[in-house]
Coordinates of C-alpha atoms in Angstrom, one line a residue:
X211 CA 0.0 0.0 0.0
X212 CA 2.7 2.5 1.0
X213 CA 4.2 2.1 -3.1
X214 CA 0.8 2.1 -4.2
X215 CA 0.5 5.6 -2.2
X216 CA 3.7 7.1 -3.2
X217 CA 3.5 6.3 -6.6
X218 CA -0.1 7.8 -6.7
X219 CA 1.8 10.9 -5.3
X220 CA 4.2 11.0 -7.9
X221 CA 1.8 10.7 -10.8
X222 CA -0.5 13.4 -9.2
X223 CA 2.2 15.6 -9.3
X224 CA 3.7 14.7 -12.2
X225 CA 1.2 13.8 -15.2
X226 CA 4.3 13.3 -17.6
X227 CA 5.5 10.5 -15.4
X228 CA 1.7 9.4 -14.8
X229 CA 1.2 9.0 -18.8
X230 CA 4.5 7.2 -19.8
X231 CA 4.1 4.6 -16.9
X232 CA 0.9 3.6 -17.0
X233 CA -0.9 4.8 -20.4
X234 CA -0.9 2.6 -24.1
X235 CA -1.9 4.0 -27.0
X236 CA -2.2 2.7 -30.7
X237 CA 1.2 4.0 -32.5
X238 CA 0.9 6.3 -35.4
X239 CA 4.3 5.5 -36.7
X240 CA 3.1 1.5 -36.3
X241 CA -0.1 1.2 -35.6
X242 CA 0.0 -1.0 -33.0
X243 CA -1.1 -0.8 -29.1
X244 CA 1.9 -0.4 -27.0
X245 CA 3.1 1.6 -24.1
X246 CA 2.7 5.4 -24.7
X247 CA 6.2 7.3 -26.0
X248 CA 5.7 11.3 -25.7
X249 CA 7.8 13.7 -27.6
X250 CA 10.0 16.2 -26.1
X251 CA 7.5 19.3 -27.1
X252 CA 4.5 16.8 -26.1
X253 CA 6.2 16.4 -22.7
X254 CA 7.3 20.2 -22.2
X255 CA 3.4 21.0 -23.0
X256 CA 2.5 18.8 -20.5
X257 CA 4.9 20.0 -17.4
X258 CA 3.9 23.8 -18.2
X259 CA -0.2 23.0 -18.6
X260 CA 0.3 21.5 -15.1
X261 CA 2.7 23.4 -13.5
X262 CA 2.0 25.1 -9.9
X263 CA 2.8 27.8 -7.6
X264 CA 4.5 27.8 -4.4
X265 CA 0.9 27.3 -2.6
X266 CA 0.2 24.6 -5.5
X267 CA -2.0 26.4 -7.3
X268 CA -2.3 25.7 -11.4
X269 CA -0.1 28.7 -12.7
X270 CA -2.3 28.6 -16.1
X271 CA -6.6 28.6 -16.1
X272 CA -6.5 28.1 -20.0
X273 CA -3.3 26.2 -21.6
X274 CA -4.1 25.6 -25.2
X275 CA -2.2 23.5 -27.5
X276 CA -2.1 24.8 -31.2
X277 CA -0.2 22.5 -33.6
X278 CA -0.1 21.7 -37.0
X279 CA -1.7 18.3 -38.0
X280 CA -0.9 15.4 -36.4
X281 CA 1.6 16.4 -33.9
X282 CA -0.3 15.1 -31.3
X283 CA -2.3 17.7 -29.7
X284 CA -5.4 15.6 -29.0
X285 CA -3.2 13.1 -27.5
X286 CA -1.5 15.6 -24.7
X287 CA -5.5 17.6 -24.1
X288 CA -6.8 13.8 -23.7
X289 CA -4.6 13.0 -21.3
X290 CA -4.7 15.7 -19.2
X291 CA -8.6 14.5 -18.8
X292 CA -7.1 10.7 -18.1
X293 CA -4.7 12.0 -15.5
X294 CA -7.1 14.0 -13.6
X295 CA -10.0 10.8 -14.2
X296 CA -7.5 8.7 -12.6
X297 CA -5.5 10.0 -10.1
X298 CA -8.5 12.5 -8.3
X299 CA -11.3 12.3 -6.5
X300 CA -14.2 14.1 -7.5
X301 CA -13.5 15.4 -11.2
X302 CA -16.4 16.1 -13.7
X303 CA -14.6 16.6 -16.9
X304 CA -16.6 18.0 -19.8
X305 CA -15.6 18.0 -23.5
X306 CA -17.2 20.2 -26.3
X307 CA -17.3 18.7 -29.6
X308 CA -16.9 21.6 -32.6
X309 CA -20.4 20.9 -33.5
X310 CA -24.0 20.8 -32.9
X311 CA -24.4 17.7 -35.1
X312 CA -21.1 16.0 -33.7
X313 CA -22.2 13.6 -30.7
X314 CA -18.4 13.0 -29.9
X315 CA -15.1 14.8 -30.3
X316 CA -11.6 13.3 -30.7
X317 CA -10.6 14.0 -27.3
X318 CA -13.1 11.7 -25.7
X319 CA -12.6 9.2 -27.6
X320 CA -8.9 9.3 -27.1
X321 CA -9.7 9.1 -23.7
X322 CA -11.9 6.3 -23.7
X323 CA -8.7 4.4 -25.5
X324 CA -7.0 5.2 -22.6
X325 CA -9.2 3.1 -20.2
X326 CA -9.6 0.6 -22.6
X327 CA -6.4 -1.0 -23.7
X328 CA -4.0 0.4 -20.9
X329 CA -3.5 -2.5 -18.4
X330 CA -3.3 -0.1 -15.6
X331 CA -6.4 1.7 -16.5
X332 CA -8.6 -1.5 -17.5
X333 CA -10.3 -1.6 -13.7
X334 CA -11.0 1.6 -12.8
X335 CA -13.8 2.0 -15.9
X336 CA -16.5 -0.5 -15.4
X337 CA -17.9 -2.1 -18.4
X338 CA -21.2 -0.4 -17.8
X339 CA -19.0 3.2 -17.5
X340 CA -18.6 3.6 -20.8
X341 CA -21.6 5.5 -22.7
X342 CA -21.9 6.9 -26.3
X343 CA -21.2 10.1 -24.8
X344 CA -20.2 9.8 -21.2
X345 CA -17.6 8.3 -19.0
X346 CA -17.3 7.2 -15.5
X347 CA -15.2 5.6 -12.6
X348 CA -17.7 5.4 -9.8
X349 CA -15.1 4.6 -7.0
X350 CA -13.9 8.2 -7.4
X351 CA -16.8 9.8 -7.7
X352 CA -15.5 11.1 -11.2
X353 CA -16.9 11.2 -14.8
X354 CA -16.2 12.7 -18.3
X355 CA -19.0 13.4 -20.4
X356 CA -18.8 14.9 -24.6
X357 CA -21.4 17.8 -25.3
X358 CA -22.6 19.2 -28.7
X359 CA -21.4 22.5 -29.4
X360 CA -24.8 24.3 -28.4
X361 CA -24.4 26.2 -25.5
X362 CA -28.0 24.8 -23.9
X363 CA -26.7 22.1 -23.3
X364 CA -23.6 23.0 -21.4
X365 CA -25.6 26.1 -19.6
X366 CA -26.0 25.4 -15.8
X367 CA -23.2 22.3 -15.7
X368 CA -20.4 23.3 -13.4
X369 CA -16.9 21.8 -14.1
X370 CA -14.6 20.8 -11.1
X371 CA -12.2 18.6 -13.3
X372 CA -10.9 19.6 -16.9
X373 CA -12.8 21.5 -19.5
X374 CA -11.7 20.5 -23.1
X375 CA -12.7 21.6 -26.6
X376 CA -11.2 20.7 -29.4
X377 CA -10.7 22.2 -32.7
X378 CA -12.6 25.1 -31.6
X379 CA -11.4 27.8 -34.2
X380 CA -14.0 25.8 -36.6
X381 CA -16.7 26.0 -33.8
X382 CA -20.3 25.9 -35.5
X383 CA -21.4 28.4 -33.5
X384 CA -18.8 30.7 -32.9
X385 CA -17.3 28.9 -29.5
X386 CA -20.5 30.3 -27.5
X387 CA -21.0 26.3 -26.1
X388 CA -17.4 27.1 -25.5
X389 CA -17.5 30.7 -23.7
X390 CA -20.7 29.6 -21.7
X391 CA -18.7 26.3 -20.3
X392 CA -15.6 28.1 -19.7
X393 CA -17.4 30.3 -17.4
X394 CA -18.6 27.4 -15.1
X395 CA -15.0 26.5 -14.2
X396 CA -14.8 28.5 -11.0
X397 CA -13.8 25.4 -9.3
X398 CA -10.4 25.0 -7.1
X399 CA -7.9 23.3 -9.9
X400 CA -10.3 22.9 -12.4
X401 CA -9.1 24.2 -15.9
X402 CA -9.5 24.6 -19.5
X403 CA -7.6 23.1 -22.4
X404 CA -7.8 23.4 -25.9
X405 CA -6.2 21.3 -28.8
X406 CA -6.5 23.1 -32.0
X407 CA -5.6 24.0 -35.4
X408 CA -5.6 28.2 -35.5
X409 CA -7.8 29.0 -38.0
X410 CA -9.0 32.6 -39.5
X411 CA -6.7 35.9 -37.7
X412 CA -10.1 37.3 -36.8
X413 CA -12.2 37.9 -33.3
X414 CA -14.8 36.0 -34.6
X415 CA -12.7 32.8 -33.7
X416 CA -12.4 32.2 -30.2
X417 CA -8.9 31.0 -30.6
X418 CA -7.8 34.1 -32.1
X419 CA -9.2 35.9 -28.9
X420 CA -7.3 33.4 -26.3
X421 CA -4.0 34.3 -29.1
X422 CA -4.3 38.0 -28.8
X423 CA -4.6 37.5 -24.6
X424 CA -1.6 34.7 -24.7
X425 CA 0.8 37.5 -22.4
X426 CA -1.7 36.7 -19.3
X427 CA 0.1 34.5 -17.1
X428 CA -3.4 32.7 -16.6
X429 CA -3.3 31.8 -20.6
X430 CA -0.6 29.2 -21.9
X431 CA -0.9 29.4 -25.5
X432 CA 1.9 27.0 -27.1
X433 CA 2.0 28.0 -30.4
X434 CA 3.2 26.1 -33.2
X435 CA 4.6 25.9 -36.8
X436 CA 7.2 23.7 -37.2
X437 CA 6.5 20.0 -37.8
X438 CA 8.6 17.4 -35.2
X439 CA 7.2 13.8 -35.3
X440 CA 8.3 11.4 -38.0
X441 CA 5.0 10.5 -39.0
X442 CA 3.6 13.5 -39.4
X443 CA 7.0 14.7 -41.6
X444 CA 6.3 12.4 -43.8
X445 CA 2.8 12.2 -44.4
X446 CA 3.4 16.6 -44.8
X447 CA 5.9 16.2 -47.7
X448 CA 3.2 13.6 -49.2
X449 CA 0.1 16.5 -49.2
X450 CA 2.1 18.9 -50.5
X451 CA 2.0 17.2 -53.6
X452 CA -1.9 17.7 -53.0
X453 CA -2.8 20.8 -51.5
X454 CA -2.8 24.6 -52.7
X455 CA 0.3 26.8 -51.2
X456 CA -2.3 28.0 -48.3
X457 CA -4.1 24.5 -47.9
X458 CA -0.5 23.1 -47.0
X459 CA 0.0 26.1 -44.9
X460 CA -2.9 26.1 -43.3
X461 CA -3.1 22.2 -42.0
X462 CA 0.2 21.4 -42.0
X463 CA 2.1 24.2 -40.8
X464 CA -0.4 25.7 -38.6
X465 CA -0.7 28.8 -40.3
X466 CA -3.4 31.3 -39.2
X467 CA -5.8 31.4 -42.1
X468 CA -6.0 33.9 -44.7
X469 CA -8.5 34.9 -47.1
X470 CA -8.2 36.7 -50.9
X471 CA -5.4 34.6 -51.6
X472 CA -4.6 34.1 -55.2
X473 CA -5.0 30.9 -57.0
X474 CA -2.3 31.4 -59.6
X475 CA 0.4 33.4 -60.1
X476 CA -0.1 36.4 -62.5
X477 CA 3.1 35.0 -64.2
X478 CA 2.0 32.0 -65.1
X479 CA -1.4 33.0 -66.0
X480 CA 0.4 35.5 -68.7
X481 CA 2.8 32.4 -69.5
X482 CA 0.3 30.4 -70.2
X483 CA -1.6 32.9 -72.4
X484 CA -0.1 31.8 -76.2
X485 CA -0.7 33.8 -79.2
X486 CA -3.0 31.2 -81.0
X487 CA -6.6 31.0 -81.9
X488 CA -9.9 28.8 -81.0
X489 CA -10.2 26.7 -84.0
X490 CA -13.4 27.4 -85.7
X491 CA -13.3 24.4 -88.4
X492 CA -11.7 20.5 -88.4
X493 CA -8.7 22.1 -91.0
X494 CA -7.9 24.9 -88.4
X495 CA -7.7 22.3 -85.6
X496 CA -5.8 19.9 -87.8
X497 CA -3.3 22.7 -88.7
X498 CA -3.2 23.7 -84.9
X499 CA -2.0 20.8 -84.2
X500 CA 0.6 20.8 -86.8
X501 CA 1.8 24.1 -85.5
X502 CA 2.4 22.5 -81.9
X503 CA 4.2 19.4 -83.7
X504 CA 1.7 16.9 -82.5
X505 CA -0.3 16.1 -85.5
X506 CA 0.6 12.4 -84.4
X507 CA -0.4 12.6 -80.7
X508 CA -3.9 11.5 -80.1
X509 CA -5.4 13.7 -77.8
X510 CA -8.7 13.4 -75.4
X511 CA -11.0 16.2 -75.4
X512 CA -13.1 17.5 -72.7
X513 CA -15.8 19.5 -72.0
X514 CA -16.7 22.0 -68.8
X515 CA -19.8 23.9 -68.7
X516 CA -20.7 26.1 -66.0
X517 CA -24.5 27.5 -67.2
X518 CA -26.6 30.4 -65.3
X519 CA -29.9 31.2 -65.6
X520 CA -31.6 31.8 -69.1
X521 CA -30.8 35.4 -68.7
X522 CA -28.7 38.3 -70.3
X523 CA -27.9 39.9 -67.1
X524 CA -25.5 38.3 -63.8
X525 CA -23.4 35.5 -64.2
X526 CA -22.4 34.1 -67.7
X527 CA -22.6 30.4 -68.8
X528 CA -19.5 29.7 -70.6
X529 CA -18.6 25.8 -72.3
X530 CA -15.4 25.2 -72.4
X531 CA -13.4 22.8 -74.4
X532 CA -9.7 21.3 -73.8
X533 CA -7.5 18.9 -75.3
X534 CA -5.1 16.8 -73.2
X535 CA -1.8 15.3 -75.2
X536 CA 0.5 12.6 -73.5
X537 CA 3.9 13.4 -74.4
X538 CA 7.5 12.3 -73.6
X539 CA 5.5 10.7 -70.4
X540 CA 3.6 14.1 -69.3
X541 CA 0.5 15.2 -69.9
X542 CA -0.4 18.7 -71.4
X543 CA -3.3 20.0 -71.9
X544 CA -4.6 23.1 -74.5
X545 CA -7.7 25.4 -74.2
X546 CA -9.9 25.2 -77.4
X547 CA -12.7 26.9 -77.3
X548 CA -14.1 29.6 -74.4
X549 CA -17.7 30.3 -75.6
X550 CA -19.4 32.9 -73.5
X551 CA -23.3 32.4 -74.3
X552 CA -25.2 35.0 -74.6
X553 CA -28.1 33.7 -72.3
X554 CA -27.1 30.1 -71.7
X555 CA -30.3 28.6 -73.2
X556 CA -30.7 25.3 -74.2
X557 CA -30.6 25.9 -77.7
X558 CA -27.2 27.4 -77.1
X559 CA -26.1 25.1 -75.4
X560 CA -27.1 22.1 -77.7
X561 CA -25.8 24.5 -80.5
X562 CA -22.2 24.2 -78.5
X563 CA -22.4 20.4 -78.4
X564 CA -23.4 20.1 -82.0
X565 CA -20.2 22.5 -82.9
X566 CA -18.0 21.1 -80.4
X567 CA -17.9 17.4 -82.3
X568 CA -18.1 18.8 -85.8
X569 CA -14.7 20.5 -85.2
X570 CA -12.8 18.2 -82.3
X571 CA -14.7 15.1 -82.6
X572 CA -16.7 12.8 -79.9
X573 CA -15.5 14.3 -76.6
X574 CA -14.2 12.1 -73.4
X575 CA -16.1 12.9 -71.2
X576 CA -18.3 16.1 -70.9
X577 CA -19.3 17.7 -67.2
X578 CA -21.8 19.9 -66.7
X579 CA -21.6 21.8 -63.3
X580 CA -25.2 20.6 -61.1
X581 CA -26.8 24.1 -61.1
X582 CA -28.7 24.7 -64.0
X583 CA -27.8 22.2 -65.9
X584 CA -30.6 19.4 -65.2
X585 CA -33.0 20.4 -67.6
X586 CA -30.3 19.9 -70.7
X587 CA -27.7 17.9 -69.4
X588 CA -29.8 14.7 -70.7
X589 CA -29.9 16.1 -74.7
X590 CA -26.5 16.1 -74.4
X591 CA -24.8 12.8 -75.6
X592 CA -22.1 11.7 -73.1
X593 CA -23.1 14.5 -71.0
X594 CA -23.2 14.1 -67.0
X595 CA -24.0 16.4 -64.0
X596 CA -21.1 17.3 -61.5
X597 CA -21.7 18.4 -57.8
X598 CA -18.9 21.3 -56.8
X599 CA -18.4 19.9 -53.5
X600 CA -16.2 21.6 -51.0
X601 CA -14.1 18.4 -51.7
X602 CA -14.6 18.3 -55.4
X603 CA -13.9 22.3 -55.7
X604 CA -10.5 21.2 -53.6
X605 CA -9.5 18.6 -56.5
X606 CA -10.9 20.7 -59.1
X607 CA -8.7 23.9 -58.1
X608 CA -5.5 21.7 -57.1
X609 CA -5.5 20.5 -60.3
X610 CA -5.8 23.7 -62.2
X611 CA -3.2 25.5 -59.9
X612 CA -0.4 22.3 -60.8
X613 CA -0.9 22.9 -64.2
X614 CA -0.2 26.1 -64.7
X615 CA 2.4 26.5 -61.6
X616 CA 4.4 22.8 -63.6
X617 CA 3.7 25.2 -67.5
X618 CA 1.5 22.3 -68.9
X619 CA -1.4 24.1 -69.7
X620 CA -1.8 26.7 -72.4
X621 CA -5.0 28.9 -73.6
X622 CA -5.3 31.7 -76.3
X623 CA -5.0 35.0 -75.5
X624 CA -7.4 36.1 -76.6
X625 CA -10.4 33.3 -75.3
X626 CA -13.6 34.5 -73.6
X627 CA -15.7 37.6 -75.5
X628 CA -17.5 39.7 -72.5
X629 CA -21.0 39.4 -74.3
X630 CA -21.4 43.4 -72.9
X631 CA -18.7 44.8 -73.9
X632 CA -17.7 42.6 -76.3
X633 CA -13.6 42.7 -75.2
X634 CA -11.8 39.5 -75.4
X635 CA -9.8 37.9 -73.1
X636 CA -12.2 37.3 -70.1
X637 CA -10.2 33.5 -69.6
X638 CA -7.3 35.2 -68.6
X639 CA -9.1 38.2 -66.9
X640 CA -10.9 35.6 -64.5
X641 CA -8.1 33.2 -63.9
X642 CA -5.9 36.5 -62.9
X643 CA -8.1 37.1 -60.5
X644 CA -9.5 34.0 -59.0
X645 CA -8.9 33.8 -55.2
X646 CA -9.4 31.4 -52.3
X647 CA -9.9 31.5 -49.0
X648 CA -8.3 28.8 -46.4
X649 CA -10.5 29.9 -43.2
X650 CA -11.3 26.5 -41.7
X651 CA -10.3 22.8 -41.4
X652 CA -11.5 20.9 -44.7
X653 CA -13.5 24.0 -46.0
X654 CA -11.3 25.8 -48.4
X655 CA -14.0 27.9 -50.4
X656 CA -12.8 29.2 -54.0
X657 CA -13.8 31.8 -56.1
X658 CA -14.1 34.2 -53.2
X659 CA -13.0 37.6 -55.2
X660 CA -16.0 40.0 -56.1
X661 CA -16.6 39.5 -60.0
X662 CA -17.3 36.7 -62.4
X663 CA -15.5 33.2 -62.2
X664 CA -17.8 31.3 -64.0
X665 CA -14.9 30.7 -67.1
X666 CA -12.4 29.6 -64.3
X667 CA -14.8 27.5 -63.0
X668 CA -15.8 26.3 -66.9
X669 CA -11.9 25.6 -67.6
X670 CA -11.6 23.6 -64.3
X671 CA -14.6 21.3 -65.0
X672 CA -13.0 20.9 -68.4
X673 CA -9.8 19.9 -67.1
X674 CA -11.2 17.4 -65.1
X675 CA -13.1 16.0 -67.4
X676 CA -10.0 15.5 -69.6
X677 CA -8.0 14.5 -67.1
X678 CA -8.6 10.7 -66.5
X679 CA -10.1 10.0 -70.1
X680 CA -7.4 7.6 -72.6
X681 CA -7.0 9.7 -75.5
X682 CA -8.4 7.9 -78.6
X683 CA -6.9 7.6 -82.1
X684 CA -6.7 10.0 -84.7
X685 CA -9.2 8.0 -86.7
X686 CA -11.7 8.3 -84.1
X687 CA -12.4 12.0 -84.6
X688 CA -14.2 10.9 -87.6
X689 CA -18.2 11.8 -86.9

C-alpha cells in the first residue's frame, strides 16, 4: 500500500510521469497498441499545462495546444482529462465537440482508448461506465461526459475537473458552447484546455481571442509551426504534392488562415496565355495541331460547362473545351474553345455540343456543373452532372493550380468575349483574378474575389473531365 500511495503521489504531481508509466496507445508510426512514448515538445506542453505555484495552485486557467496536424495535440489535451480521471477524486470533466451535429469529439474518444487497452487503467472504468457520450469511474466519484457545441446544453453544468474543446477555431457556433462552459470553471484546480488548429486571424474565432490574450500569465498558449514527429513529416511532404500553397499552410504548418489569396500566379497566367486561336473548323484544328508538332499525338477532349440562368444579365454560362496530349510521359493539356453564351439557353447550349464534335470530334467525357444544368444535361450525348463539392472544388482547383504552376497548360490569349462589352480575353481576366480562402479545417471555399468566375470554373470542369479519359486515335475524330 505504501508504493501504491507514493507512486499515486508522484503521478498526481507529475502527469508526464503518470502518462508514460501507466498509459498505451495505438502507434501512429506502427499502428500497434503499445506503451505510450511522448515527444519532447509533447512532454514540455504537459509539465507547463500542469505546473503550480509555491501554494500549489495551477499557474495557467487556459493552456491551449495549437499544432499543425498530427503532432499530437489531441493526445496531450486527452490526457490531461485521463490524468485527472485517474489520479483525483471528485472530477467532472466535460468536452465540447466543434459541433451541434457532432455527438463526440476526438478528445473523448482518445480518452476512452486510454481506459480501454492500458492494463493499468482497465479496472478503474467498469464495463457499464462507458456510454456513447459519457464516461465514468464510480469509486472516485468522477466522470467525463462529450457535449454538442450548443451552448443549452452546457448552460448550468459546473466543471470541477478539466474542461476541453477541441478544434474550436472551426466551432459551428462561434465557441458560444465554448464561452458559456468556460465560465462554469470556478472550481479550485479545475481548468480549461484546448487542442487546435488556428484557423482565421479574426475575433470572430475564439482561438484568435485566447492568441491576442496569450501574455496573461493565466493563458498558456503553445504555439506552433514547425512540424517534429516522424510520422507527421512524412505524411506533410506527401500532401504537398496535394494541397494549394495556403491549404499546406494552413493544415500542416499551422498557419493562421487567410482569405483573398490568389489561386495562380499572374506569371503563369500571362505564360500560359499563347498567341494562337480557338479553331473554328476541323482544318484549323488539324493545322493547330501541326503548328504545336503533335499532328501524331492522339489527344482526349473535354468538355466544362458552368451554365446560369436563361438570362442576359449576372453571371455568364460559358462551355469550355480542352484537349489533353500525353507526351515524352507528361500530360499537357490546351484550351480550345471559351464560348461565352449569350443567355445560356438550351438551344445554345445544344448548338455548343453540336459545334464542339463537328470540329474536335466525340468528346471524353463532358461535365456539366449541377446548377442549371438538369434540364439539358440529358440532350447532351455523353453529358453528365457534377456536384462542386467543398471536396470536389479542392481537387478541381488543385488541379488547375499544378498545371499552370508545372507550365503544362496553355490557352489563347485572346479566349472568352465579355457578351457586354464585347472585349476579349475574359479567360485570362478571370483566372488572374480567382482567389481562395483557407478559413477552416477541410472547407477551403474558392472563387471568393467579387466578380465573375464562372470561365475559371468552366476551364476547371474541363480539365477534369480531360483528365482521366485515354485519348483515342486519330481516326476516331471521324463523326
Amino acid at each position: 500500500m505504501t508504493a501504491l500511495a507514493d507512486n499515486l503521489r508522484r503521478w498526481q504531481a507529475d502527469a508526464v510521469a503518470w502518462a508514460e508509466e501507466n498509459v498505451w496507445v495505438r502507434s501512429p508510426a506502427t499502428g500497434k497498441i503499445g506503451p505510450l512514448v511522448l515527444a519532447d515538445h509533447q512532454r514540455e506542453w504537459l509539465r507547463e499545462a500542469t505546473r503550480r505555484d509555491d501554494r500549489g495552485r495551477l499557474l495557467h486557467k487556459v493552456a491551449v495546444a495549437s499544432w499543425p496536424k498530427r503532432e499530437g495535440k489531441t493526445l496531450v489535451v486527452s490526457l490531461l482529462i485521463a490524468h485527472r480521471t485517474a489520479n483525483f477524486a471528485e472530477q467532472r470533466s466535460g468536452i465540447i465537440a466543434n459541433s451541434e451535429r457532432q455527438a463526440q469529439s476526438n478528445i473523448f474518444d482518445a480518452v476512452c482508448g486510454f481506459f480501454r487497452n492500458s492494463p493499468n487503467l482497465q479496472g478503474l472504468v467498469p464495463e457499464d461506465g462507458f456510454a456513447a457520450r459519457r464516461l465514468q469511474v464510480p469509486a472516485l466519484g468522477n466522470s467525463v461526459e462529450c457535449f454538442p457545441a450548443n451552448y443549452r446544453t452546457v448552460q448550468g453544468t459546473a466543471f470541477t475537473g478539466i474542461l476541453a474543446c477541441d478544434e474550436l477555431h472551426a466551432s459551428e457556433d462561434g465557441g458560444k458552447a465554448y464561452t458559456f462552459a468556460s465560465q462554469q470553471t470556478e472550481a479550485e484546480g479545475a481548468a480549461v484546455v484546448i487542442a487546435s488548429q488556428a484557423g482565421a486571424p479574426v475575433n470572430a474565432n475564439p482561438l484568435w481571442r485566447l492568441y491576442q490574450a496569450r501574455d496573461q500569465e493565466s493563458i498558456f498558449f503553445d504555439y506552433r509551426t514547425e512540424l517534429a514527429c516522424p510520422w507527421s513529416i512524412d505524411r506533410a511532404e506527401k500532401a504537398r504534392a496535394e494541397l494549394l500553397p495556403a491549404e499546406f499552410d494552413y493544415l500542416w504548418g499551422n498557419a493562421w488562415g487567410a482569405t483573398g489569396i490568389k489561386l495562380l500566379p499572374a506569371t503563369d497566367v500571362e505564360a500560359a496565355a499563347l498567341a494562337y486561336r480557338e479553331p473554328q473548323t476541323r482544318e484549323q484544328w488539324e493545322a493547330l495541331r501541326e503548328a504545336w508538332g503533335w499532328e501524331k499525338v492522339s489527344p482526349a477532349i473535354g468538355v466544362g460547362l458552368d451554365r446560369a440562368g436563361v438570362s442576359v444579365s449576372g453571371d455568364r454560362t460559358v462551355w469550355t473545351v480542352t484537349a489533353r496530349f500525353d507526351v515524352d510521359g507528361a500530360e499537357f493539356f490546351r484550351v480550345l474553345r471559351c464560348a461565352v453564351l449569350p443567355t445560356g439557353s438550351e438551344a445554345e447550349v445544344l448548338a455548343e455540343a453540336k459545334r464542339t464534335r463537328e470540329i474536335f470530334g466525340r468528346p471524353a467525357q463532358t461535365l456539366f456543373e449541377a446548377y442549371g444544368c438538369s434540364d439539358v444535361v440529358e440532350k447532351v450525348q455523353g453529358a453528365e452532372l457534377a456536384s462542386p463539392t467543398t471536396q470536389r472544388q479542392s481537387g478541381l482547383f488543385n488541379r488547375l493550380h499544378r498545371l499552370f504552376v508545372e507550365g503544362r497548360i496553355a490557352f489563347p490569349a485572346e479566349a472568352g468575349v465579355d457578351p457586354k462589352t464585347k472585349t476579349t480575353g475574359l479567360l485570362k481576366a478571370e483566372l488572374v483574378a480567382f482567389e481562395y480562402d483557407a478559413e477552416r479545417e477541410g472547407n477551403t471555399r474558392f472563387g471568393t474575389q467579387r466578380g465573375h468566375d464562372d470561365a475559371a470554373y468552366s476551364l476547371a470542369w474541363s480539365c477534369e473531365a480531360v483528365g482521366a479519359a485515354r485519348p483515342r486515335s486519330v481516326q476516331a475524330h471521324v463523326l
